[in-house]
Short mmCIF file of N, CA and C in Angstrom, two decimals:
data_model
loop_
_atom_site.label_atom_id
_atom_site.label_comp_id
_atom_site.label_asym_id
_atom_site.label_seq_id
_atom_site.Cartn_x
_atom_site.Cartn_y
_atom_site.Cartn_z
N VAL Z 1 19.36 59.10 41.42
CA VAL Z 1 18.28 60.06 41.18
C VAL Z 1 17.07 59.31 40.66
N ASN Z 2 15.94 59.47 41.34
CA ASN Z 2 14.69 58.83 40.93
C ASN Z 2 13.72 59.79 40.27
N ALA Z 3 13.84 61.08 40.57
CA ALA Z 3 12.84 62.02 40.08
C ALA Z 3 13.44 63.41 39.92
N THR Z 4 12.96 64.11 38.90
CA THR Z 4 13.32 65.50 38.68
C THR Z 4 12.07 66.25 38.25
N ALA Z 5 12.03 67.53 38.54
CA ALA Z 5 10.93 68.39 38.10
C ALA Z 5 11.41 69.83 38.16
N PHE Z 6 10.75 70.68 37.40
CA PHE Z 6 11.11 72.09 37.37
C PHE Z 6 10.11 72.93 38.16
N GLN Z 7 10.64 73.90 38.90
CA GLN Z 7 9.78 74.91 39.49
C GLN Z 7 9.57 76.00 38.45
N SER Z 8 8.63 76.91 38.69
CA SER Z 8 8.30 77.95 37.72
C SER Z 8 9.48 78.87 37.42
N THR Z 9 10.43 78.91 38.32
CA THR Z 9 11.63 79.73 38.13
C THR Z 9 12.62 79.10 37.15
N GLY Z 10 12.35 77.85 36.76
CA GLY Z 10 13.27 77.13 35.89
C GLY Z 10 14.31 76.32 36.65
N LEU Z 11 14.32 76.45 37.97
CA LEU Z 11 15.27 75.68 38.78
C LEU Z 11 14.78 74.24 38.89
N THR Z 12 15.71 73.31 39.01
CA THR Z 12 15.40 71.89 38.97
C THR Z 12 15.42 71.29 40.37
N ILE Z 13 14.35 70.58 40.70
CA ILE Z 13 14.30 69.79 41.94
C ILE Z 13 14.73 68.38 41.57
N VAL Z 14 15.65 67.83 42.34
CA VAL Z 14 16.20 66.50 42.10
C VAL Z 14 16.06 65.70 43.39
N ALA Z 15 15.55 64.46 43.29
CA ALA Z 15 15.36 63.64 44.48
C ALA Z 15 15.67 62.18 44.18
N GLY Z 16 16.01 61.43 45.23
CA GLY Z 16 16.32 60.01 45.07
C GLY Z 16 16.91 59.45 46.35
N SER Z 17 18.02 58.73 46.21
CA SER Z 17 18.69 58.14 47.37
C SER Z 17 19.97 58.87 47.73
N MET Z 18 20.35 59.85 46.93
CA MET Z 18 21.62 60.52 47.13
C MET Z 18 21.62 61.39 48.39
N THR Z 19 22.75 61.44 49.04
CA THR Z 19 22.90 62.26 50.23
C THR Z 19 23.89 63.39 50.04
N THR Z 20 24.59 63.39 48.90
CA THR Z 20 25.49 64.49 48.58
C THR Z 20 25.41 64.81 47.09
N HIS Z 21 25.79 66.03 46.75
CA HIS Z 21 25.93 66.47 45.37
C HIS Z 21 27.17 67.35 45.34
N ASN Z 22 28.20 66.91 44.62
CA ASN Z 22 29.46 67.66 44.61
C ASN Z 22 29.92 68.03 46.01
N LYS Z 23 29.86 67.10 46.92
CA LYS Z 23 30.28 67.24 48.32
C LYS Z 23 29.34 68.06 49.18
N ASP Z 24 28.24 68.58 48.61
CA ASP Z 24 27.23 69.26 49.41
C ASP Z 24 26.29 68.20 50.00
N VAL Z 25 26.00 68.28 51.29
CA VAL Z 25 25.05 67.37 51.93
C VAL Z 25 23.64 67.81 51.54
N ILE Z 26 22.83 66.86 51.01
CA ILE Z 26 21.53 67.27 50.48
C ILE Z 26 20.33 66.48 51.02
N GLY Z 27 20.50 65.42 51.72
CA GLY Z 27 19.37 64.72 52.32
C GLY Z 27 18.33 64.19 51.35
N ARG Z 28 18.80 63.66 50.23
CA ARG Z 28 17.97 62.97 49.23
C ARG Z 28 17.11 63.89 48.36
N ILE Z 29 17.21 65.19 48.57
CA ILE Z 29 16.52 66.15 47.70
C ILE Z 29 17.29 67.46 47.70
N CYS Z 30 17.33 68.09 46.54
CA CYS Z 30 17.97 69.38 46.45
C CYS Z 30 17.38 70.16 45.28
N ARG Z 31 17.73 71.43 45.22
CA ARG Z 31 17.36 72.25 44.08
C ARG Z 31 18.65 72.71 43.43
N LEU Z 32 18.71 72.55 42.11
CA LEU Z 32 19.90 72.96 41.37
C LEU Z 32 19.64 74.30 40.70
N ASP Z 33 20.65 75.17 40.75
CA ASP Z 33 20.51 76.44 40.05
C ASP Z 33 20.75 76.22 38.56
N LEU Z 34 20.68 77.28 37.79
CA LEU Z 34 20.77 77.15 36.34
C LEU Z 34 22.12 76.62 35.86
N SER Z 35 23.16 76.71 36.69
CA SER Z 35 24.47 76.18 36.31
C SER Z 35 24.66 74.73 36.78
N GLY Z 36 23.64 74.17 37.47
CA GLY Z 36 23.73 72.78 37.94
C GLY Z 36 24.31 72.63 39.33
N GLU Z 37 24.57 73.73 40.00
CA GLU Z 37 25.09 73.67 41.37
C GLU Z 37 23.92 73.65 42.36
N VAL Z 38 24.17 73.12 43.55
CA VAL Z 38 23.16 73.09 44.60
C VAL Z 38 22.80 74.51 45.00
N ASP Z 39 21.50 74.80 45.03
CA ASP Z 39 21.00 76.11 45.44
C ASP Z 39 20.94 76.14 46.97
N PRO Z 40 21.83 76.91 47.63
CA PRO Z 40 21.86 76.90 49.09
C PRO Z 40 20.62 77.51 49.73
N SER Z 41 19.78 78.22 48.98
CA SER Z 41 18.57 78.79 49.55
C SER Z 41 17.44 77.76 49.67
N PHE Z 42 17.64 76.56 49.11
CA PHE Z 42 16.67 75.47 49.26
C PHE Z 42 16.97 74.80 50.59
N ASN Z 43 16.08 74.95 51.56
CA ASN Z 43 16.37 74.62 52.95
C ASN Z 43 15.70 73.31 53.37
N THR Z 44 16.47 72.23 53.40
CA THR Z 44 15.96 70.94 53.87
C THR Z 44 16.25 70.72 55.35
N GLY Z 45 16.73 71.76 56.02
CA GLY Z 45 17.05 71.66 57.44
C GLY Z 45 18.32 70.87 57.70
N GLY Z 46 19.09 70.61 56.64
CA GLY Z 46 20.32 69.86 56.77
C GLY Z 46 20.13 68.37 56.88
N VAL Z 47 18.87 67.92 56.94
CA VAL Z 47 18.58 66.50 57.12
C VAL Z 47 17.83 65.95 55.91
N GLY Z 48 16.77 66.62 55.51
CA GLY Z 48 15.96 66.15 54.39
C GLY Z 48 15.20 64.89 54.77
N ALA Z 49 15.01 64.02 53.79
CA ALA Z 49 14.28 62.76 54.00
C ALA Z 49 15.20 61.71 54.59
N ASN Z 50 14.67 60.87 55.49
CA ASN Z 50 15.49 59.84 56.12
C ASN Z 50 15.48 58.52 55.35
N GLY Z 51 14.90 58.52 54.17
CA GLY Z 51 14.87 57.34 53.31
C GLY Z 51 14.67 57.76 51.87
N LEU Z 52 14.63 56.78 51.02
CA LEU Z 52 14.55 57.00 49.58
C LEU Z 52 13.32 57.79 49.16
N ILE Z 53 13.50 58.76 48.30
CA ILE Z 53 12.39 59.47 47.66
C ILE Z 53 12.22 58.82 46.29
N ARG Z 54 11.03 58.29 46.05
CA ARG Z 54 10.75 57.56 44.80
C ARG Z 54 10.23 58.46 43.69
N ALA Z 55 9.41 59.47 44.05
CA ALA Z 55 8.80 60.32 43.03
C ALA Z 55 8.48 61.67 43.63
N LEU Z 56 8.30 62.65 42.76
CA LEU Z 56 7.92 63.99 43.20
C LEU Z 56 7.11 64.66 42.11
N VAL Z 57 6.37 65.67 42.52
CA VAL Z 57 5.65 66.51 41.58
C VAL Z 57 5.66 67.93 42.15
N VAL Z 58 5.85 68.90 41.26
CA VAL Z 58 5.82 70.30 41.67
C VAL Z 58 4.44 70.86 41.36
N GLN Z 59 3.81 71.46 42.36
CA GLN Z 59 2.50 72.07 42.20
C GLN Z 59 2.63 73.41 41.48
N PRO Z 60 1.54 73.96 40.95
CA PRO Z 60 1.60 75.27 40.30
C PRO Z 60 2.13 76.39 41.20
N ASP Z 61 1.95 76.26 42.53
CA ASP Z 61 2.48 77.27 43.46
C ASP Z 61 3.92 76.98 43.86
N ASP Z 62 4.56 76.04 43.17
CA ASP Z 62 5.96 75.64 43.38
C ASP Z 62 6.19 74.82 44.64
N LYS Z 63 5.13 74.48 45.38
CA LYS Z 63 5.30 73.52 46.47
C LYS Z 63 5.57 72.15 45.86
N ILE Z 64 6.24 71.28 46.61
CA ILE Z 64 6.74 70.01 46.09
C ILE Z 64 6.16 68.86 46.91
N LEU Z 65 5.50 67.93 46.23
CA LEU Z 65 5.02 66.70 46.87
C LEU Z 65 6.06 65.62 46.64
N ILE Z 66 6.48 64.95 47.71
CA ILE Z 66 7.43 63.84 47.58
C ILE Z 66 6.82 62.59 48.19
N VAL Z 67 7.09 61.44 47.58
CA VAL Z 67 6.66 60.14 48.10
C VAL Z 67 7.83 59.17 48.03
N GLY Z 68 7.79 58.13 48.87
CA GLY Z 68 8.87 57.15 48.84
C GLY Z 68 8.87 56.22 50.03
N ASP Z 69 10.08 55.93 50.51
CA ASP Z 69 10.31 54.99 51.61
C ASP Z 69 10.59 55.69 52.94
N PHE Z 70 10.63 56.99 52.98
CA PHE Z 70 11.01 57.75 54.16
C PHE Z 70 9.88 57.79 55.20
N THR Z 71 10.24 58.06 56.44
CA THR Z 71 9.26 58.23 57.51
C THR Z 71 9.43 59.57 58.23
N LYS Z 72 10.47 60.29 57.86
CA LYS Z 72 10.71 61.62 58.46
C LYS Z 72 11.28 62.55 57.40
N TYR Z 73 10.98 63.83 57.58
CA TYR Z 73 11.62 64.87 56.78
C TYR Z 73 12.09 65.93 57.75
N ASN Z 74 13.39 66.18 57.72
CA ASN Z 74 14.00 67.10 58.68
C ASN Z 74 13.59 66.77 60.11
N ASN Z 75 13.62 65.47 60.42
CA ASN Z 75 13.32 64.92 61.74
C ASN Z 75 11.86 65.08 62.19
N VAL Z 76 10.95 65.40 61.27
CA VAL Z 76 9.52 65.48 61.57
C VAL Z 76 8.86 64.28 60.91
N ASN Z 77 7.99 63.58 61.65
CA ASN Z 77 7.29 62.41 61.10
C ASN Z 77 6.46 62.80 59.89
N CYS Z 78 6.65 62.07 58.81
CA CYS Z 78 5.79 62.17 57.61
C CYS Z 78 5.98 60.85 56.88
N TYR Z 79 5.00 60.02 56.97
CA TYR Z 79 5.12 58.63 56.58
C TYR Z 79 4.92 58.42 55.08
N ARG Z 80 6.02 58.49 54.37
CA ARG Z 80 6.10 58.16 52.95
C ARG Z 80 5.47 59.18 52.02
N ILE Z 81 5.00 60.29 52.56
CA ILE Z 81 4.52 61.42 51.75
C ILE Z 81 4.65 62.69 52.57
N CYS Z 82 5.07 63.75 51.92
CA CYS Z 82 5.00 65.07 52.54
C CYS Z 82 5.02 66.13 51.45
N ARG Z 83 4.64 67.32 51.85
CA ARG Z 83 4.68 68.44 50.92
C ARG Z 83 5.66 69.46 51.46
N LEU Z 84 6.51 69.93 50.57
CA LEU Z 84 7.50 70.94 50.92
C LEU Z 84 7.06 72.28 50.37
N ASN Z 85 7.40 73.33 51.09
CA ASN Z 85 7.22 74.66 50.54
C ASN Z 85 8.21 74.84 49.40
N ALA Z 86 8.04 75.87 48.62
CA ALA Z 86 8.89 76.11 47.45
C ALA Z 86 10.37 76.20 47.83
N ASN Z 87 10.66 76.60 49.07
CA ASN Z 87 12.04 76.77 49.51
C ASN Z 87 12.63 75.52 50.17
N GLY Z 88 11.89 74.39 50.18
CA GLY Z 88 12.41 73.13 50.72
C GLY Z 88 12.01 72.83 52.15
N THR Z 89 11.42 73.79 52.84
CA THR Z 89 10.96 73.55 54.21
C THR Z 89 9.67 72.74 54.18
N LEU Z 90 9.39 72.04 55.27
CA LEU Z 90 8.19 71.21 55.37
C LEU Z 90 6.95 72.09 55.45
N ASP Z 91 5.93 71.76 54.67
CA ASP Z 91 4.66 72.48 54.67
C ASP Z 91 3.77 71.87 55.75
N ALA Z 92 3.65 72.53 56.88
CA ALA Z 92 2.88 72.01 58.02
C ALA Z 92 1.38 72.02 57.76
N SER Z 93 0.90 72.72 56.73
CA SER Z 93 -0.53 72.74 56.45
C SER Z 93 -1.00 71.48 55.73
N PHE Z 94 -0.07 70.66 55.28
CA PHE Z 94 -0.39 69.39 54.61
C PHE Z 94 -0.44 68.31 55.68
N THR Z 95 -1.64 67.93 56.11
CA THR Z 95 -1.80 67.03 57.24
C THR Z 95 -2.14 65.62 56.78
N THR Z 96 -1.23 64.69 57.02
CA THR Z 96 -1.40 63.32 56.57
C THR Z 96 -1.55 62.32 57.71
N GLY Z 97 -1.41 62.74 58.94
CA GLY Z 97 -1.50 61.82 60.07
C GLY Z 97 -0.47 60.72 59.96
N THR Z 98 -0.93 59.47 60.04
CA THR Z 98 0.00 58.34 59.94
C THR Z 98 0.29 57.97 58.48
N ALA Z 99 -0.38 58.62 57.55
CA ALA Z 99 -0.16 58.46 56.10
C ALA Z 99 -0.11 57.00 55.68
N PHE Z 100 0.92 56.62 54.90
CA PHE Z 100 0.98 55.29 54.29
C PHE Z 100 1.68 54.27 55.18
N ASN Z 101 1.19 53.03 55.17
CA ASN Z 101 1.79 51.96 55.96
C ASN Z 101 2.87 51.21 55.20
N SER Z 102 3.14 51.58 53.95
CA SER Z 102 4.22 50.97 53.17
C SER Z 102 4.61 51.94 52.06
N ILE Z 103 5.51 51.53 51.22
CA ILE Z 103 6.14 52.38 50.21
C ILE Z 103 5.13 53.02 49.26
N ALA Z 104 5.33 54.29 48.96
CA ALA Z 104 4.62 54.99 47.90
C ALA Z 104 5.60 55.18 46.75
N TYR Z 105 5.22 54.71 45.56
CA TYR Z 105 6.12 54.74 44.41
C TYR Z 105 5.86 55.86 43.42
N ALA Z 106 4.63 56.34 43.33
CA ALA Z 106 4.29 57.30 42.28
C ALA Z 106 3.30 58.33 42.80
N VAL Z 107 3.38 59.53 42.26
CA VAL Z 107 2.47 60.60 42.62
C VAL Z 107 2.20 61.44 41.39
N THR Z 108 0.95 61.88 41.25
CA THR Z 108 0.59 62.81 40.19
C THR Z 108 -0.44 63.79 40.73
N LEU Z 109 -0.55 64.91 40.08
CA LEU Z 109 -1.40 65.99 40.55
C LEU Z 109 -2.47 66.29 39.51
N GLN Z 110 -3.72 66.34 39.95
CA GLN Z 110 -4.82 66.71 39.07
C GLN Z 110 -4.89 68.24 38.96
N PRO Z 111 -5.50 68.77 37.90
CA PRO Z 111 -5.63 70.22 37.76
C PRO Z 111 -6.38 70.89 38.92
N ASP Z 112 -7.29 70.15 39.58
CA ASP Z 112 -8.05 70.71 40.70
C ASP Z 112 -7.28 70.66 42.02
N GLY Z 113 -6.02 70.21 41.98
CA GLY Z 113 -5.18 70.17 43.17
C GLY Z 113 -5.22 68.86 43.93
N LYS Z 114 -6.10 67.94 43.51
CA LYS Z 114 -6.14 66.63 44.17
C LYS Z 114 -4.92 65.81 43.76
N ILE Z 115 -4.51 64.91 44.64
CA ILE Z 115 -3.25 64.18 44.51
C ILE Z 115 -3.55 62.69 44.42
N ILE Z 116 -2.99 62.03 43.41
CA ILE Z 116 -3.14 60.58 43.28
C ILE Z 116 -1.79 59.95 43.59
N VAL Z 117 -1.83 58.92 44.44
CA VAL Z 117 -0.61 58.22 44.85
C VAL Z 117 -0.80 56.73 44.66
N ALA Z 118 0.23 56.07 44.14
CA ALA Z 118 0.23 54.61 44.00
C ALA Z 118 1.46 54.06 44.70
N GLY Z 119 1.35 52.80 45.15
CA GLY Z 119 2.48 52.19 45.82
C GLY Z 119 2.16 50.78 46.25
N ASN Z 120 2.78 50.37 47.36
CA ASN Z 120 2.55 49.03 47.90
C ASN Z 120 1.80 49.10 49.23
N PHE Z 121 1.25 50.24 49.57
CA PHE Z 121 0.53 50.46 50.81
C PHE Z 121 -0.88 49.85 50.74
N THR Z 122 -1.45 49.62 51.90
CA THR Z 122 -2.83 49.14 51.99
C THR Z 122 -3.67 50.02 52.91
N ASN Z 123 -3.05 51.04 53.47
CA ASN Z 123 -3.71 51.89 54.43
C ASN Z 123 -3.18 53.31 54.31
N TYR Z 124 -4.08 54.28 54.44
CA TYR Z 124 -3.69 55.68 54.50
C TYR Z 124 -4.38 56.32 55.69
N ASN Z 125 -3.60 56.70 56.66
CA ASN Z 125 -4.08 57.39 57.86
C ASN Z 125 -5.29 56.69 58.49
N GLY Z 126 -5.23 55.37 58.58
CA GLY Z 126 -6.27 54.59 59.23
C GLY Z 126 -7.40 54.14 58.33
N SER Z 127 -7.37 54.56 57.06
CA SER Z 127 -8.41 54.15 56.11
C SER Z 127 -7.83 53.18 55.08
N SER Z 128 -8.66 52.24 54.65
CA SER Z 128 -8.22 51.30 53.62
C SER Z 128 -7.88 52.05 52.34
N ALA Z 129 -6.74 51.73 51.77
CA ALA Z 129 -6.28 52.34 50.52
C ALA Z 129 -5.37 51.32 49.86
N THR Z 130 -5.94 50.47 49.02
CA THR Z 130 -5.21 49.33 48.50
C THR Z 130 -4.37 49.69 47.28
N ARG Z 131 -3.22 50.26 47.58
CA ARG Z 131 -2.15 50.54 46.62
C ARG Z 131 -2.41 51.70 45.67
N ILE Z 132 -3.57 52.35 45.79
CA ILE Z 132 -3.84 53.58 45.05
C ILE Z 132 -4.87 54.38 45.83
N VAL Z 133 -4.67 55.70 45.88
CA VAL Z 133 -5.54 56.57 46.65
C VAL Z 133 -5.52 57.97 46.04
N ARG Z 134 -6.61 58.71 46.25
CA ARG Z 134 -6.61 60.13 45.87
C ARG Z 134 -6.78 60.94 47.15
N LEU Z 135 -5.96 61.96 47.27
CA LEU Z 135 -5.98 62.84 48.43
C LEU Z 135 -6.50 64.21 48.02
N ASN Z 136 -7.13 64.89 48.95
CA ASN Z 136 -7.48 66.28 48.75
C ASN Z 136 -6.21 67.12 48.85
N ALA Z 137 -6.28 68.37 48.45
CA ALA Z 137 -5.11 69.24 48.44
C ALA Z 137 -4.51 69.44 49.82
N ASN Z 138 -5.29 69.23 50.88
CA ASN Z 138 -4.78 69.42 52.24
C ASN Z 138 -4.17 68.15 52.84
N GLY Z 139 -4.19 67.03 52.09
CA GLY Z 139 -3.59 65.79 52.57
C GLY Z 139 -4.59 64.79 53.12
N THR Z 140 -5.86 65.16 53.24
CA THR Z 140 -6.87 64.21 53.70
C THR Z 140 -7.31 63.32 52.54
N ILE Z 141 -7.82 62.14 52.87
CA ILE Z 141 -8.24 61.19 51.85
C ILE Z 141 -9.51 61.69 51.16
N ASP Z 142 -9.58 61.50 49.84
CA ASP Z 142 -10.76 61.86 49.07
C ASP Z 142 -11.65 60.63 48.98
N ALA Z 143 -12.69 60.59 49.80
CA ALA Z 143 -13.57 59.42 49.87
C ALA Z 143 -14.41 59.24 48.61
N SER Z 144 -14.50 60.26 47.75
CA SER Z 144 -15.29 60.13 46.52
C SER Z 144 -14.56 59.32 45.45
N PHE Z 145 -13.30 59.03 45.67
CA PHE Z 145 -12.50 58.21 44.74
C PHE Z 145 -12.58 56.78 45.23
N ASN Z 146 -13.47 55.99 44.63
CA ASN Z 146 -13.76 54.64 45.12
C ASN Z 146 -13.07 53.60 44.24
N THR Z 147 -12.00 53.02 44.77
CA THR Z 147 -11.23 52.02 44.02
C THR Z 147 -11.62 50.59 44.38
N GLY Z 148 -12.59 50.41 45.27
CA GLY Z 148 -12.99 49.06 45.66
C GLY Z 148 -11.82 48.30 46.25
N ALA Z 149 -11.52 47.13 45.69
CA ALA Z 149 -10.40 46.31 46.17
C ALA Z 149 -9.04 46.85 45.72
N GLY Z 150 -9.04 47.87 44.87
CA GLY Z 150 -7.78 48.49 44.44
C GLY Z 150 -6.91 47.58 43.61
N LEU Z 151 -5.61 47.81 43.69
CA LEU Z 151 -4.62 47.05 42.93
C LEU Z 151 -4.19 45.81 43.71
N SER Z 152 -4.01 44.69 43.02
CA SER Z 152 -3.65 43.43 43.68
C SER Z 152 -2.18 43.38 44.09
N ALA Z 153 -1.35 44.24 43.55
CA ALA Z 153 0.07 44.33 43.92
C ALA Z 153 0.49 45.78 43.67
N ALA Z 154 1.75 46.06 43.84
CA ALA Z 154 2.24 47.44 43.82
C ALA Z 154 1.90 48.21 42.55
N GLY Z 155 1.47 49.45 42.76
CA GLY Z 155 1.34 50.43 41.68
C GLY Z 155 2.65 51.20 41.62
N LEU Z 156 3.29 51.21 40.47
CA LEU Z 156 4.63 51.79 40.36
C LEU Z 156 4.68 53.10 39.57
N LYS Z 157 3.73 53.29 38.66
CA LYS Z 157 3.73 54.48 37.81
C LYS Z 157 2.32 55.01 37.66
N LEU Z 158 2.20 56.32 37.49
CA LEU Z 158 0.91 56.97 37.26
C LEU Z 158 1.06 57.99 36.15
N GLN Z 159 0.03 58.11 35.33
CA GLN Z 159 0.00 59.15 34.31
C GLN Z 159 -1.42 59.65 34.21
N LEU Z 160 -1.60 60.94 34.29
CA LEU Z 160 -2.93 61.54 34.17
C LEU Z 160 -3.17 61.92 32.71
N GLN Z 161 -4.28 61.44 32.16
CA GLN Z 161 -4.65 61.78 30.78
C GLN Z 161 -5.32 63.16 30.74
N PRO Z 162 -5.36 63.80 29.58
CA PRO Z 162 -6.02 65.11 29.47
C PRO Z 162 -7.49 65.09 29.87
N ASP Z 163 -8.18 63.94 29.72
CA ASP Z 163 -9.59 63.85 30.11
C ASP Z 163 -9.78 63.54 31.59
N GLY Z 164 -8.70 63.48 32.36
CA GLY Z 164 -8.78 63.23 33.79
C GLY Z 164 -8.68 61.78 34.19
N LYS Z 165 -8.75 60.87 33.22
CA LYS Z 165 -8.58 59.45 33.55
C LYS Z 165 -7.12 59.19 33.90
N ILE Z 166 -6.91 58.12 34.66
CA ILE Z 166 -5.60 57.81 35.22
C ILE Z 166 -5.10 56.49 34.65
N ILE Z 167 -3.87 56.49 34.16
CA ILE Z 167 -3.21 55.25 33.76
C ILE Z 167 -2.28 54.85 34.91
N ALA Z 168 -2.44 53.62 35.39
CA ALA Z 168 -1.56 53.09 36.44
C ALA Z 168 -0.83 51.88 35.89
N GLY Z 169 0.44 51.80 36.19
CA GLY Z 169 1.25 50.64 35.81
C GLY Z 169 1.94 50.08 37.03
N GLY Z 170 2.23 48.78 37.00
CA GLY Z 170 2.91 48.18 38.14
C GLY Z 170 2.98 46.69 38.04
N SER Z 171 3.09 46.03 39.18
CA SER Z 171 3.23 44.58 39.22
C SER Z 171 1.90 43.88 39.50
N PHE Z 172 0.80 44.60 39.51
CA PHE Z 172 -0.52 44.05 39.79
C PHE Z 172 -1.07 43.24 38.61
N THR Z 173 -2.03 42.36 38.91
CA THR Z 173 -2.72 41.60 37.85
C THR Z 173 -4.22 41.83 37.86
N THR Z 174 -4.72 42.50 38.92
CA THR Z 174 -6.14 42.86 38.95
C THR Z 174 -6.29 44.26 39.52
N TYR Z 175 -7.41 44.89 39.15
CA TYR Z 175 -7.84 46.16 39.74
C TYR Z 175 -9.30 45.99 40.14
N ASN Z 176 -9.57 46.14 41.41
CA ASN Z 176 -10.91 45.95 41.97
C ASN Z 176 -11.51 44.62 41.51
N GLY Z 177 -10.69 43.58 41.48
CA GLY Z 177 -11.14 42.24 41.15
C GLY Z 177 -11.18 41.91 39.68
N ALA Z 178 -11.04 42.90 38.80
CA ALA Z 178 -11.07 42.66 37.35
C ALA Z 178 -9.64 42.51 36.83
N THR Z 179 -9.46 41.65 35.84
CA THR Z 179 -8.13 41.44 35.26
C THR Z 179 -7.56 42.75 34.73
N ALA Z 180 -6.35 43.03 35.14
CA ALA Z 180 -5.62 44.23 34.70
C ALA Z 180 -4.14 43.89 34.79
N ASN Z 181 -3.60 43.31 33.75
CA ASN Z 181 -2.23 42.80 33.78
C ASN Z 181 -1.19 43.90 33.67
N ARG Z 182 -0.87 44.46 34.82
CA ARG Z 182 0.20 45.41 35.00
C ARG Z 182 -0.06 46.81 34.44
N ILE Z 183 -1.23 47.01 33.81
CA ILE Z 183 -1.63 48.34 33.38
C ILE Z 183 -3.15 48.44 33.41
N VAL Z 184 -3.64 49.60 33.85
CA VAL Z 184 -5.08 49.80 33.93
C VAL Z 184 -5.37 51.29 33.73
N ARG Z 185 -6.53 51.57 33.16
CA ARG Z 185 -7.00 52.95 33.08
C ARG Z 185 -8.17 53.09 34.04
N ILE Z 186 -8.12 54.11 34.87
CA ILE Z 186 -9.10 54.32 35.93
C ILE Z 186 -9.87 55.61 35.64
N ASN Z 187 -11.19 55.53 35.78
CA ASN Z 187 -12.03 56.71 35.61
C ASN Z 187 -11.80 57.70 36.73
N THR Z 188 -12.27 58.92 36.56
CA THR Z 188 -12.05 59.97 37.53
C THR Z 188 -12.71 59.70 38.89
N ASP Z 189 -13.68 58.78 38.93
CA ASP Z 189 -14.33 58.43 40.20
C ASP Z 189 -13.70 57.21 40.86
N GLY Z 190 -12.66 56.65 40.25
CA GLY Z 190 -11.99 55.47 40.81
C GLY Z 190 -12.43 54.17 40.20
N SER Z 191 -13.50 54.16 39.40
CA SER Z 191 -13.97 52.90 38.77
C SER Z 191 -13.07 52.54 37.60
#
C-alpha cells in the first residue's frame, strides 16, 4: 500500500501495488467499507491500474486522482495519471492525452481545483514539464505555473502550505538552476 485517503462518506480508498485484498481481486486500488472489507460497489472494471499506483488524492466531489507507473486503467490508456469517479470508474472528462513520459510519484490538490504533480517525468502531453507540473482541473497543463528548468532529479513528495506555496522533496539538487538539496519551497506561480 502506497497511499490512502478518505472520501466524504468516511470510506477509505487504498492504492499501491496490491492486486488482491482478502482474496478479492482489486487491481491496485480499492475502497474499504467501515469494517475494512472491500466495497463491491467501487467499480474498477475488474482490471484497475496495470501498474503501481504511487499516490492519490480525493477531491471535494469524491473523485480520485491517481498517479504512478501505470499506463492503463481498466484497459483504457492513461499515462501515469487519471481521475476516477467516486465509484471507481474512469472519469472520461479528465483529458490528459499522452500525459507523463515517466513515473509520477506525488500529487496534491489546490483549493481552486488545480493539480500539482511531481515525479521523474520531463514531458506532459507534448509540453516540457521537468519533474513538476501544475494541471488545470480538466487535466490540461497550466501554463501560468512557470518552473523554468524544474527539478534536476525526481520529485517524490509534495505538500501544499496554507498560503498556497508548495513544498517539494525528492532526489533533486537544483530547482530551476538554483541549489535546492532535496527540498524546495515553490511560490504559487512556480518561481
